[in-house]
Coordinates of N, CA and C in Angstrom, one line a residue:
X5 N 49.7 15.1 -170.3 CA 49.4 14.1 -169.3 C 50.6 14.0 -168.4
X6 N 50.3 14.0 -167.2 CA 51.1 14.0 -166.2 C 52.4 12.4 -166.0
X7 N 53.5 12.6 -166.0 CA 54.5 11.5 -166.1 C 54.3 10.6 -164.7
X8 N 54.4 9.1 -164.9 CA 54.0 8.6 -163.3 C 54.4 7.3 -163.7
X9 N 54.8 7.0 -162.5 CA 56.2 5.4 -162.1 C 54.6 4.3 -161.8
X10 N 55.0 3.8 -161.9 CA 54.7 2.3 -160.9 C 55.2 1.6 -160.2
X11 N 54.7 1.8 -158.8 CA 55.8 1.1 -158.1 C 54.7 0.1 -157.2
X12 N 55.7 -0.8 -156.5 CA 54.9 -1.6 -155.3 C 55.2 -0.9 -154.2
X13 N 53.8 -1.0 -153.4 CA 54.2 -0.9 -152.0 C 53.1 -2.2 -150.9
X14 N 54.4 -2.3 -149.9 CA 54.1 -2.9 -148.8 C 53.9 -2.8 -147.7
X15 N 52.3 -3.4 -146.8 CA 52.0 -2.6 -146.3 C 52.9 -3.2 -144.9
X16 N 52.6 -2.6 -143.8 CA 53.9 -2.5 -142.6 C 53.4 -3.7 -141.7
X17 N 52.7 -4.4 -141.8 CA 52.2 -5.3 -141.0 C 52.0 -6.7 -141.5
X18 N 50.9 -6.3 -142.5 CA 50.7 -8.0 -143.2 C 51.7 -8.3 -144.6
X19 N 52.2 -7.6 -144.7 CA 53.1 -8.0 -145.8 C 52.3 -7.9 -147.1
X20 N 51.0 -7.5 -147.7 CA 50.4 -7.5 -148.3 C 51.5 -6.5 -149.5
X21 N 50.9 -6.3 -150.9 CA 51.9 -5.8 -151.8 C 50.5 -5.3 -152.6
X22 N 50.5 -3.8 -153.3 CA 49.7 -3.4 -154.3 C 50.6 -2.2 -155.1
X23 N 49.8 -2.5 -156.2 CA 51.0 -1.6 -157.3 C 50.3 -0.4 -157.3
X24 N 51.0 0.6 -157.5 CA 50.5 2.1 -157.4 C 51.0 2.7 -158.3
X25 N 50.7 3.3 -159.3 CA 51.0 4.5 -160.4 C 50.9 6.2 -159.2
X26 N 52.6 6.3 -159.5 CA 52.3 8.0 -158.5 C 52.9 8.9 -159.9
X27 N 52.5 9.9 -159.1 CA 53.3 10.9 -160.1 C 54.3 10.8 -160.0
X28 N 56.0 11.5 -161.2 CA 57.2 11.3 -160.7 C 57.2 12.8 -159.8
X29 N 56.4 13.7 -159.8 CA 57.0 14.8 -158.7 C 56.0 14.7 -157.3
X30 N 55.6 13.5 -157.1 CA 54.9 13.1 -155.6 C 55.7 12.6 -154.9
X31 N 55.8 13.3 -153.8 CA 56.8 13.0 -152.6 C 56.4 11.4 -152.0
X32 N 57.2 10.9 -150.9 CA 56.9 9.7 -150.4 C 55.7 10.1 -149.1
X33 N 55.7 11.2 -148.5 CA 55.1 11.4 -148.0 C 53.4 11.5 -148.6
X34 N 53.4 12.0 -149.6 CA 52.4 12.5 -150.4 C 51.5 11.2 -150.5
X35 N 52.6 9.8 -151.0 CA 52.5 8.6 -151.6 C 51.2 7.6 -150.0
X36 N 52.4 8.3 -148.7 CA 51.8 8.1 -147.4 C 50.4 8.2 -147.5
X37 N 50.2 9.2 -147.4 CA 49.0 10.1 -147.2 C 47.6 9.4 -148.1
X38 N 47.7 9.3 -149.8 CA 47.0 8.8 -150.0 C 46.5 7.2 -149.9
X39 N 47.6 6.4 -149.4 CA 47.4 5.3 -149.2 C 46.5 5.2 -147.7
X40 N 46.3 6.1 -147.1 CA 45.8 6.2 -145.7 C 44.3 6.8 -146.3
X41 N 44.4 7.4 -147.5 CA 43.2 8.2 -147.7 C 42.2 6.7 -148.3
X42 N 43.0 6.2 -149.0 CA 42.7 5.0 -150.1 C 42.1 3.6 -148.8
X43 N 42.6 4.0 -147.7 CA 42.6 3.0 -146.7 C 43.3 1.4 -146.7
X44 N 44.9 1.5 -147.5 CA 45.2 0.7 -148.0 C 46.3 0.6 -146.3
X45 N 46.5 1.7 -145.7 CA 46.6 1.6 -144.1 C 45.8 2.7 -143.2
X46 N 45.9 2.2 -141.9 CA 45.2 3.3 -141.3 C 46.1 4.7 -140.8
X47 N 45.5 5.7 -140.7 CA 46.8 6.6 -140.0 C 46.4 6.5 -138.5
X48 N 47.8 6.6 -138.1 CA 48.3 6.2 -137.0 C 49.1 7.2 -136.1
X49 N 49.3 7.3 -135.2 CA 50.0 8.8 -134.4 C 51.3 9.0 -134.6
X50 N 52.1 7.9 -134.8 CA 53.5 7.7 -134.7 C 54.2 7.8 -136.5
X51 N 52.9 7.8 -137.5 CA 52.8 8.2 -138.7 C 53.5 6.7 -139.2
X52 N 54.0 7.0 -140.5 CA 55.1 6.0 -140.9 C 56.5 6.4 -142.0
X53 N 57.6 5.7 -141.4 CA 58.6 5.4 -142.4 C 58.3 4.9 -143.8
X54 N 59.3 5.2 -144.4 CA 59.3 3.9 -145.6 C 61.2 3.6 -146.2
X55 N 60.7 2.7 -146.5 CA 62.1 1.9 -147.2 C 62.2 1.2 -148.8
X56 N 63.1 1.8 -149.3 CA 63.4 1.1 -150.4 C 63.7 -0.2 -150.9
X57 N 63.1 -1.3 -151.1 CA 63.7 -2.4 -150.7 C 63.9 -3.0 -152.5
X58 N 65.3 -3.1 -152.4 CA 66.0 -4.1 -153.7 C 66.6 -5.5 -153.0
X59 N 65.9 -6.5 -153.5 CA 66.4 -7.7 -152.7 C 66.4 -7.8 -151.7
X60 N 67.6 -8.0 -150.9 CA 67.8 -7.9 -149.7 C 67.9 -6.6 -148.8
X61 N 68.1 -6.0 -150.0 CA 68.8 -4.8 -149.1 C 67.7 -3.4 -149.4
X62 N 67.5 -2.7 -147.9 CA 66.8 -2.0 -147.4 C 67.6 -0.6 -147.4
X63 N 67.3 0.6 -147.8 CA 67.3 2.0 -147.8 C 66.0 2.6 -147.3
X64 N 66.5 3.4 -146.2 CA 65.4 4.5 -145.9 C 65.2 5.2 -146.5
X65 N 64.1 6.1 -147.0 CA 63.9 6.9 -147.7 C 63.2 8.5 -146.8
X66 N 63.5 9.4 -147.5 CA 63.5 11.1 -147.4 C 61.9 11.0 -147.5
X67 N 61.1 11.2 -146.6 CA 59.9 11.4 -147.0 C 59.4 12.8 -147.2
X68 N 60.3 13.8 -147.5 CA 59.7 14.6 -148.2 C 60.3 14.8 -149.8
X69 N 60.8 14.1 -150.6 CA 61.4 13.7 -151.2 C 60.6 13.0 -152.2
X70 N 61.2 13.1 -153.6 CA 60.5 11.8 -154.4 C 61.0 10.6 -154.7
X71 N 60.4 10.0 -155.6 CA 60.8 8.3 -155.4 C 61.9 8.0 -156.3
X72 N 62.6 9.2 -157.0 CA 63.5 9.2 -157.8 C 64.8 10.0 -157.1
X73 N 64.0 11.0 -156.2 CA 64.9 11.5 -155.5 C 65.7 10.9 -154.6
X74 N 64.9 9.8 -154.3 CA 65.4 8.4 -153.2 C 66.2 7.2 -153.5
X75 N 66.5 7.5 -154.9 CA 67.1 6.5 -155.6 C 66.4 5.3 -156.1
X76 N 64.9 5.7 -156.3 CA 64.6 4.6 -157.1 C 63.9 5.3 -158.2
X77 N 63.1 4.0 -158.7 CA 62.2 4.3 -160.4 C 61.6 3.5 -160.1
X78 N 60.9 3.1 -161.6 CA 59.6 2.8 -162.0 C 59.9 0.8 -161.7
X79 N 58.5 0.3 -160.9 CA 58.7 -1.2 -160.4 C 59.4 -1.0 -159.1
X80 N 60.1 0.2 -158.8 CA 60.6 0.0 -157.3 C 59.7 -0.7 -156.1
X81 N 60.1 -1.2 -155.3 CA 59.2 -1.9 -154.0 C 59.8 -0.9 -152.8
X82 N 58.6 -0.5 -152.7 CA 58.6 1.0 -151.4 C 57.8 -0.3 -150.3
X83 N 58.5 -0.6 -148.9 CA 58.2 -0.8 -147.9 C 58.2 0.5 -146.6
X84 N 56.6 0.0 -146.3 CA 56.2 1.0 -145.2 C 56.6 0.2 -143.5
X85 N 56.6 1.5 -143.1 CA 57.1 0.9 -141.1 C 56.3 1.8 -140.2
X86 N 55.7 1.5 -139.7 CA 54.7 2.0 -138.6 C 56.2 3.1 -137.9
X87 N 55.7 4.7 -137.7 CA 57.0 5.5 -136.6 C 57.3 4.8 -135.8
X88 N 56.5 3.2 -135.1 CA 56.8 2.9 -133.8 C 58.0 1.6 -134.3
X89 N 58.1 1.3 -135.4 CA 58.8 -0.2 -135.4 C 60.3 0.6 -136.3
X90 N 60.2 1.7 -136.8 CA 61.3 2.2 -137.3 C 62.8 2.7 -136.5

């Protein structure tokens, strides 16, 4: 059985929050993609960022990269940013 985090993500506008089980070798981009497939956002031309958010404090993250590779784990809160507001 395949190994997989749980993490939050937020979506880039309403502030809304849903928990996601990814794989640990799914990129953030990957993470993108299905959340647009899932229609948890729409895709958009300018695509999206994302950010690692602990507390206060915000890290960009490598979107081709994984979510361990970015410095986080499992419960992390991954915040999304429209290409246009990043």
């Amino acid at each position: 059985m395949e190994e997989m985090k749980r993490v939050k993500v937020m979506h880039p506008t309403s502030g809304n929050v849903v928990d996601v089980d990814m794989p640990v070798d799914m990129t953030i981009q990957e993470l993108i993609d299905d959340l647009i497939d899932s229609h948890f956002v729409n895709e958009i031309p300018d695509g999206y960022t994302a950010a690692l958010k602990d507390g206060v404090d915000i890290t960009n993250m490598d979107l081709d990269k994984t979510l361990e590779e970015n410095g986080g784990g499992e419960y992390s809160t991954i915040r999304l940013f429209s290409g246009a507001m990043a």
